[in-house]
Coordinates of C-alpha atoms in Angstrom, one line a residue:
L1 CA -26.5 -25.6 36.7
M2 CA -23.9 -23.8 37.9
K3 CA -25.8 -22.4 40.8
S4 CA -26.5 -26.1 41.8
L5 CA -22.5 -26.2 42.4
T6 CA -22.8 -25.0 46.1
D7 CA -20.3 -25.3 48.5
D8 CA -22.0 -29.0 49.9
T9 CA -21.5 -30.2 46.4
A10 CA -18.2 -28.6 46.8
A11 CA -17.1 -30.9 49.8
L12 CA -18.4 -33.5 49.1
A13 CA -16.7 -34.7 45.9
D14 CA -12.9 -34.2 44.4
H15 CA -12.1 -30.6 44.0
D16 CA -10.6 -30.7 40.4
S17 CA -13.3 -32.1 39.4
Y18 CA -15.5 -29.2 41.1
I19 CA -13.0 -26.9 39.2
I20 CA -13.1 -28.6 35.6
I21 CA -17.0 -28.8 36.0
R22 CA -17.5 -25.3 37.0
R23 CA -14.8 -24.2 34.3
M24 CA -16.5 -25.9 31.3
L25 CA -20.0 -25.0 32.8
Q26 CA -18.7 -21.0 32.4
N27 CA -16.9 -21.5 29.0
A28 CA -20.5 -22.9 27.8
L29 CA -22.4 -20.5 29.5
L30 CA -19.9 -17.2 27.4
Q31 CA -20.4 -18.9 24.6
A32 CA -24.9 -19.2 24.7
R33 CA -24.6 -15.4 26.1
R34 CA -21.9 -13.9 23.1
R35 CA -24.3 -16.1 20.5
F36 CA -27.0 -15.0 21.9
V37 CA -26.0 -11.3 21.6
V38 CA -24.4 -11.5 17.6
Q39 CA -27.8 -13.2 16.3
S40 CA -29.9 -10.7 18.0
A41 CA -28.0 -7.7 16.5
L42 CA -27.2 -9.8 13.3
G43 CA -30.9 -11.9 12.4
N44 CA -28.8 -14.2 10.4
D45 CA -26.4 -12.9 8.1
G46 CA -23.1 -14.2 9.9
G47 CA -21.7 -11.0 10.6
A48 CA -22.5 -9.1 7.1
K49 CA -24.0 -4.9 7.3
G50 CA -27.5 -6.0 7.5
D51 CA -30.2 -5.1 5.3
S52 CA -32.5 -2.1 6.7
G53 CA -34.5 -3.6 9.1
T54 CA -31.4 -5.0 11.4
R55 CA -30.1 -1.8 11.4
E56 CA -32.8 -0.3 12.8
R57 CA -33.5 -2.4 15.6
T58 CA -29.9 -2.3 16.6
K59 CA -27.9 1.3 16.2
C60 CA -24.4 -0.4 16.2
F61 CA -22.5 -4.0 17.0
Q62 CA -21.7 -3.9 21.3
F63 CA -19.4 -5.1 22.5
V64 CA -20.6 -8.1 25.2
R65 CA -18.3 -8.0 28.9
D66 CA -17.5 -12.1 29.9
D67 CA -17.4 -10.6 34.0
Q68 CA -18.4 -7.0 34.3
Q69 CA -16.9 -5.7 37.4
P70 CA -18.2 -2.3 39.5
R71 CA -15.0 -0.4 38.6
D72 CA -15.8 -1.3 34.6
A73 CA -18.3 1.1 34.2
I74 CA -16.1 3.8 34.0
S75 CA -14.8 2.4 30.6
R76 CA -16.7 2.9 27.2
I77 CA -18.2 0.1 25.6
P78 CA -16.6 -0.5 22.2
C79 CA -19.6 -0.5 19.1
I80 CA -19.7 -0.4 15.9
P81 CA -22.2 1.8 14.3
W82 CA -24.6 -0.3 11.7
D83 CA -24.0 2.9 8.8
S84 CA -19.9 3.3 9.5
E85 CA -18.5 3.4 6.0
R86 CA -18.6 1.0 3.8
L87 CA -18.7 -1.3 6.3
H88 CA -18.4 -5.1 5.5
T89 CA -18.3 -7.1 8.1
V90 CA -17.9 -7.6 12.5
A91 CA -17.4 -9.6 14.8
L92 CA -16.9 -10.5 18.7
G93 CA -13.7 -10.8 19.8
R94 CA -11.7 -12.1 22.8
H95 CA -11.3 -8.4 24.2
G96 CA -13.4 -6.3 21.3
V97 CA -15.2 -5.9 18.2
L98 CA -13.3 -6.1 15.0
S99 CA -15.0 -4.6 12.4
Q100 CA -14.0 -4.8 9.1
Y101 CA -14.6 -2.2 5.7
H102 CA -14.5 -2.7 2.1
H103 CA -11.5 -0.7 0.7
I104 CA -9.1 -0.1 -2.2
D105 CA -8.0 -2.8 -4.4
P106 CA -3.9 -3.6 -4.6
P107 CA -1.9 -0.9 -5.7
T108 CA -0.7 -1.0 -9.6
T109 CA 1.2 1.1 -12.0
E110 CA -1.3 2.7 -12.9
S111 CA -3.8 2.9 -10.0
L112 CA 0.1 5.2 -8.5
S113 CA 0.3 7.1 -11.6
G114 CA 0.1 10.9 -11.1
R115 CA 0.8 10.8 -7.4
V116 CA 4.5 9.6 -7.5
P117 CA 7.5 11.6 -8.6
H118 CA 7.8 10.3 -11.4
E119 CA 11.4 9.3 -10.6
Q120 CA 9.7 7.2 -7.8
I121 CA 8.8 4.3 -10.7
T122 CA 11.6 1.6 -10.6
G123 CA 8.9 -0.4 -12.9
R124 CA 9.1 -3.3 -10.6
E125 CA 5.5 -4.8 -9.3
P126 CA 4.2 -1.9 -6.4
L127 CA 4.8 -3.4 -3.1
R128 CA 2.0 -4.3 -0.8
V129 CA 2.0 -2.4 1.9
G130 CA 0.9 -3.3 5.3
V131 CA 0.5 -0.2 8.2
A132 CA -0.4 -1.0 11.8
M133 CA -1.2 1.3 13.8
S134 CA -2.1 1.2 17.9
G135 CA -2.5 2.9 20.8
Q136 CA -4.7 5.5 22.6
M137 CA -6.1 7.9 19.5
R138 CA -5.2 11.2 21.9
T139 CA -4.5 13.8 18.9
Y140 CA -5.6 12.0 15.9
K141 CA -8.0 14.5 14.2
R142 CA -5.5 16.5 14.1
C143 CA -3.4 14.4 12.7
Y144 CA -5.3 11.7 9.8
K145 CA -5.3 14.3 7.0
S146 CA -1.1 14.2 7.3
I147 CA -1.0 10.0 7.8
V148 CA -3.7 9.8 5.1
E149 CA -1.9 11.9 2.5
N150 CA 1.1 11.2 3.5
V151 CA 1.3 7.5 4.2
L152 CA -2.1 6.0 3.0
K153 CA -2.6 7.4 -0.3
T154 CA 0.8 7.6 -1.5
N155 CA 1.7 3.9 -1.2
D156 CA -2.0 2.0 -1.5
A157 CA -1.9 1.2 1.2
L158 CA -3.7 -0.8 3.9
L159 CA -4.7 0.5 7.0
F160 CA -4.9 -1.4 10.3
I161 CA -6.0 -0.2 13.7
A162 CA -6.2 -1.7 17.0
S163 CA -7.3 1.2 19.3
Y164 CA -9.9 2.4 22.4
P165 CA -13.9 3.1 21.8
D166 CA -11.6 6.4 24.7
V167 CA -9.0 9.1 23.3
G168 CA -7.0 8.1 25.7
D169 CA -5.9 11.4 27.1
K170 CA -3.9 9.8 30.3
R171 CA -2.1 7.0 30.4
F172 CA -3.5 3.9 32.4
G173 CA -0.5 3.9 34.9
V174 CA -2.4 7.8 36.2
R175 CA -6.1 7.3 34.4
V176 CA -8.7 9.0 37.2
I177 CA -11.9 8.2 37.6
E178 CA -13.6 9.9 35.2
R179 CA -14.4 8.6 30.9
D180 CA -12.4 10.3 28.3
D181 CA -13.6 11.6 25.3
E182 CA -15.4 9.4 23.4
V183 CA -13.7 7.9 19.4
P184 CA -16.7 6.8 17.1
A185 CA -15.9 4.6 15.3
G186 CA -18.2 5.4 12.4
E187 CA -15.8 8.7 12.4
V188 CA -12.8 7.0 12.2
A189 CA -13.9 5.0 9.0
K190 CA -15.0 7.7 7.8
M191 CA -11.8 9.8 8.0
F192 CA -9.2 6.8 7.2
S193 CA -11.8 5.2 4.1
P194 CA -11.3 4.3 1.8
Y195 CA -8.2 3.2 3.3
L196 CA -8.9 1.6 5.7
A197 CA -9.0 -2.2 6.3
S198 CA -9.9 -3.4 9.9
M199 CA -10.2 -1.5 13.1
Y200 CA -10.2 -3.6 16.8
T201 CA -11.8 -1.7 19.1
A202 CA -10.1 -3.0 22.0
D203 CA -12.5 -3.5 26.1
V204 CA -9.8 -2.0 28.8
P205 CA -10.9 -4.1 31.5
T206 CA -11.3 -7.5 28.8
V207 CA -7.9 -6.7 28.1
T208 CA -6.6 -5.6 31.8
R209 CA -7.7 -8.6 32.9
R210 CA -5.6 -11.2 30.4
L211 CA -2.8 -8.9 31.3
N212 CA -3.3 -9.0 34.5
G213 CA -2.6 -12.7 34.6
E214 CA -0.4 -12.9 32.4
F215 CA 2.5 -9.9 33.7
P216 CA 0.7 -10.1 37.3
T217 CA 3.9 -8.2 38.7
M218 CA 4.6 -5.6 36.1
M219 CA 0.7 -5.1 36.1
T220 CA 0.8 -3.6 39.8
T221 CA 3.4 -0.8 38.6
T222 CA 2.7 2.6 37.0
Q223 CA 5.9 2.1 35.2
H224 CA 5.8 -1.1 33.4
S225 CA 1.2 -0.8 33.4
W226 CA 1.2 1.1 30.5
M227 CA 4.9 -0.4 28.7
V228 CA 2.3 -3.0 28.8
Y229 CA -1.2 -2.4 27.2
Q230 CA 1.2 -0.6 25.1
L231 CA 3.6 -3.9 23.0
F232 CA -0.5 -5.4 23.5
M233 CA -2.1 -3.1 21.1
M234 CA 0.9 -3.4 18.8
D235 CA 0.7 -7.4 18.7
L236 CA -3.1 -7.2 18.2
A237 CA -3.0 -4.4 15.0
H238 CA -0.2 -6.9 13.5
T239 CA -1.6 -9.8 13.5
I240 CA -4.9 -8.7 12.4
L241 CA -2.4 -7.2 9.2
L242 CA -1.4 -10.2 9.0
R243 CA -4.4 -12.3 9.4
H244 CA -5.9 -10.1 6.6
S245 CA -5.1 -12.0 3.9
L246 CA -7.3 -15.0 4.8
G247 CA -10.1 -12.7 3.9
A248 CA -12.6 -10.9 6.3
Q249 CA -13.3 -12.7 9.8
W250 CA -17.2 -13.3 10.8
N251 CA -18.5 -14.2 14.1
D252 CA -18.1 -18.2 13.2
G253 CA -15.2 -18.0 13.3
T254 CA -14.4 -18.9 9.1
Y255 CA -12.5 -16.0 7.0
K256 CA -14.3 -15.6 3.8
P257 CA -13.6 -13.5 0.7
F258 CA -14.5 -9.4 0.8
V259 CA -17.4 -8.8 -1.7
I260 CA -20.3 -7.3 -2.8
N261 CA -23.1 -7.6 0.7
E262 CA -25.7 -10.4 -1.5
K263 CA -28.5 -8.6 0.9
N264 CA -27.9 -4.4 -0.2
P265 CA -26.0 -4.4 -3.6
S266 CA -26.8 -1.6 -3.6
D267 CA -23.5 -0.9 -1.7
G268 CA -21.9 -0.6 -4.7
F269 CA -18.6 -2.4 -3.5
K270 CA -16.6 -5.4 -3.8
S271 CA -13.2 -5.6 -2.8
T272 CA -10.2 -7.6 -4.7
P273 CA -8.8 -10.0 -2.5
W274 CA -5.2 -9.0 -1.7
K275 CA -1.7 -10.9 -0.7
S276 CA 0.4 -11.1 1.7
F277 CA 1.9 -8.0 2.7
D278 CA 5.4 -7.4 1.2
V279 CA 6.3 -3.9 3.4
V280 CA 4.5 -3.0 7.1
V281 CA 4.6 0.3 8.2
R282 CA 4.5 0.1 12.3
I283 CA 2.7 4.5 13.3
R284 CA 0.7 6.2 15.8
P285 CA -2.7 7.5 16.3
D286 CA -1.0 11.3 17.2
L287 CA 2.2 10.8 14.3
Y288 CA 1.9 14.3 12.5
I289 CA 3.5 13.2 9.0
L290 CA 5.9 15.7 8.1
G291 CA 5.2 15.6 3.4
P292 CA 5.0 12.3 1.2
M293 CA 7.3 8.8 1.4
W294 CA 7.3 6.4 -0.9
L295 CA 8.3 2.5 -0.6
R296 CA 9.1 1.3 -3.4
S297 CA 10.8 -2.3 -5.0
L298 CA 14.0 -1.9 -6.2
T299 CA 14.6 -5.8 -6.4
P300 CA 13.4 -8.9 -4.7
T301 CA 15.3 -8.5 -1.4
Q302 CA 15.4 -5.0 -1.8
A303 CA 13.5 -1.7 -1.2
V304 CA 13.8 2.5 -1.5
F305 CA 12.2 4.6 1.3
N306 CA 11.5 7.8 0.3
F307 CA 10.4 11.3 1.5
T308 CA 9.5 14.5 0.5
C309 CA 9.6 17.4 3.7
G310 CA 10.5 21.2 2.8
G311 CA 11.5 20.9 -1.0
N312 CA 14.4 18.6 -0.2
V313 CA 14.1 14.1 -0.8
F314 CA 15.6 12.0 1.6
T315 CA 16.1 8.7 0.3
K316 CA 17.2 5.3 2.1
I317 CA 17.6 1.5 0.4
F318 CA 16.9 -1.0 2.4
N319 CA 17.6 -4.7 2.9
S320 CA 14.9 -7.2 3.8
N321 CA 16.5 -8.3 6.2
E322 CA 16.7 -4.3 8.2
V323 CA 14.1 -2.1 9.9
L324 CA 14.3 1.1 9.9
R325 CA 13.6 4.0 12.9
T326 CA 13.6 7.1 13.3
P327 CA 14.5 9.8 16.2
H328 CA 11.3 11.3 17.7
H329 CA 11.9 14.5 16.2
P330 CA 13.4 14.8 13.1
Y331 CA 15.5 17.8 14.7
Y332 CA 15.3 17.8 18.1
R333 CA 16.7 14.5 19.8
W334 CA 15.9 13.1 23.3
V335 CA 20.3 12.5 24.7
L336 CA 18.7 9.4 26.2
D337 CA 16.3 7.4 24.8
P338 CA 17.2 9.4 20.7
I339 CA 15.4 6.5 18.7
S340 CA 11.8 6.6 19.0
D341 CA 9.3 3.6 19.6
H342 CA 6.4 5.7 17.6
S343 CA 7.3 4.1 14.1
A344 CA 9.1 0.5 12.1
V345 CA 9.2 -0.5 8.4
G346 CA 10.8 -3.4 7.4
F347 CA 9.4 -6.4 4.6
T348 CA 7.0 -8.5 7.0
N349 CA 8.6 -11.1 8.5
Q350 CA 11.3 -8.4 10.3
V351 CA 8.5 -6.5 11.1
T352 CA 6.6 -9.6 12.6
T353 CA 10.1 -10.4 14.3
L354 CA 9.7 -6.8 16.1
F355 CA 6.4 -7.3 17.0
E356 CA 7.4 -10.5 19.0
L357 CA 8.4 -8.8 21.8
Y358 CA 5.1 -9.1 23.4
K359 CA 4.4 -12.9 22.7
D360 CA 8.3 -13.8 24.8
A361 CA 6.9 -11.5 27.3
R362 CA 4.6 -12.8 28.1
A363 CA 6.5 -16.7 27.9
M364 CA 8.3 -15.7 30.6
P365 CA 7.8 -16.3 34.4
P366 CA 7.3 -12.5 36.3
A367 CA 11.0 -13.2 37.1
Q368 CA 12.5 -13.4 34.3
Q369 CA 10.1 -11.1 32.7
E370 CA 11.6 -7.9 35.6
K371 CA 14.6 -9.3 35.0
E372 CA 15.3 -9.0 31.6
I373 CA 12.4 -6.4 29.9
F374 CA 10.4 -4.6 32.5
F375 CA 13.6 -4.0 34.7
F376 CA 13.9 -0.6 36.5
G377 CA 14.7 1.9 34.2
N378 CA 13.3 0.7 31.2
T379 CA 12.0 2.4 28.5
V380 CA 9.9 0.8 25.8
E381 CA 12.5 2.5 23.0
R382 CA 15.4 0.8 25.2
M383 CA 13.0 -2.7 24.8
W384 CA 12.9 -2.4 21.1
T385 CA 16.1 -2.2 20.9
Q386 CA 17.0 -4.8 23.4
H387 CA 14.3 -7.3 21.7
I388 CA 16.4 -6.3 17.7
E389 CA 19.4 -7.6 19.6
R390 CA 18.5 -10.6 21.1
K391 CA 16.1 -11.6 18.1
K392 CA 19.6 -10.1 15.7
L393 CA 17.6 -8.7 13.8
T394 CA 19.6 -4.8 11.8
A395 CA 18.1 -2.2 13.1
V396 CA 19.1 1.0 10.4
E397 CA 17.8 4.7 12.1
V398 CA 17.0 6.4 9.8
F399 CA 15.6 10.8 8.9
G400 CA 12.6 12.2 10.6
W401 CA 9.9 11.5 8.4
H402 CA 6.9 12.8 11.9
F403 CA 7.1 13.6 14.8
M404 CA 4.4 13.3 17.8
L405 CA 1.3 15.4 18.2
R406 CA 1.5 16.2 22.5
N407 CA -0.1 19.0 24.1
P408 CA 2.2 19.3 27.8
S409 CA -1.2 21.8 29.0
K410 CA -3.2 18.3 28.9
F411 CA -1.6 15.1 28.6
L412 CA 0.6 13.1 31.1
N413 CA 4.0 11.2 30.7
S414 CA 3.3 8.5 34.3
T415 CA 3.4 10.9 37.0
H416 CA 4.4 14.0 35.9
M417 CA 3.9 16.6 33.4
M418 CA 5.4 16.3 30.3
A419 CA 8.2 19.2 29.0
S420 CA 6.9 23.1 29.1
S421 CA 9.2 23.4 26.4
K422 CA 7.9 25.1 23.2
R423 CA 9.4 23.3 21.0
R424 CA 6.8 19.8 22.3
E425 CA 3.6 22.0 21.8
W426 CA 1.2 22.1 19.5

């Protein structure tokens, strides 16, 4: 049908009607292609892990690009192996593949006993903590243990990742025509199990096409394009975190509770449903956490953030209307941007408002985007500060509890090498 819509046909018909019909046919074709791919990969199980026959036919669930261009071939296609640790469901998303995993049950005082110092137990029910991790994976192999031991395990927290199938050792603005090292989804699932709840593996060309339409001016400049990617991925990680309370998303668009796989009862996994999260922590994959951190409830509108390092205990009480922000480094401070965008801690409603920066910017006309957010010389750190002021949030600076691992001989910052100071090396 689409091929029959030739230029002659378009000339005879009303132009607007032609455009509408063509778009309808394109959408129908896209949905048919996706249904075919999903059914071929999954059989009839609708997105569950599947039986051994399914796994023999296909080793992984692969993303389907709507319209691949020649240059898109340099970007690795997201693919989720069927034998990934504790895999529950996979779903084909608009920008990549959403994989969901059997995970720990909600925390209880008993489950945290022995892992949390006695003086940190307040007598109230433990907070339900969700951790949103977004961005390029970079040095994740060096950092993941510190995140598991010092954030996820100490809080019985669930992890939500939005990233890419490549390490991303260069920022998007200076990416050359080469493939970065692969980030095996199965390896990531095993590293963060059993705390990993969902992982959205985004397809770079598909994300780029969307952002080119939403930020037509900003995506043409090196300085601002990677900022747009960063805001988008932060929003994506937070979105899958908020939707988790609905259950596991399946390919038909519905949500179902996390339960044991009926076709494979030997898997032995059964996850208790989680309610919405009390507190959300935003981090990056390349952050090294310096010591154990605990989040505990004091009152319905007040919590305490505890951090231990070098035998010292740091404590900060925060209210439900505050967002905790941290310097880039616990000792060395950046002169121009002393407060980083690497992390944020707060009650869910406050962090949700913080992550609305992407949606707010997307709703602006290009001229307003450039004038209010992506103006010359602005940084992501300052964008956060400006957004917090516009939203009338309260930001509170706390002690440094992490630093970013970056090798200055390899990683690039815009078009310049990272500082050669020994402070920045591994």
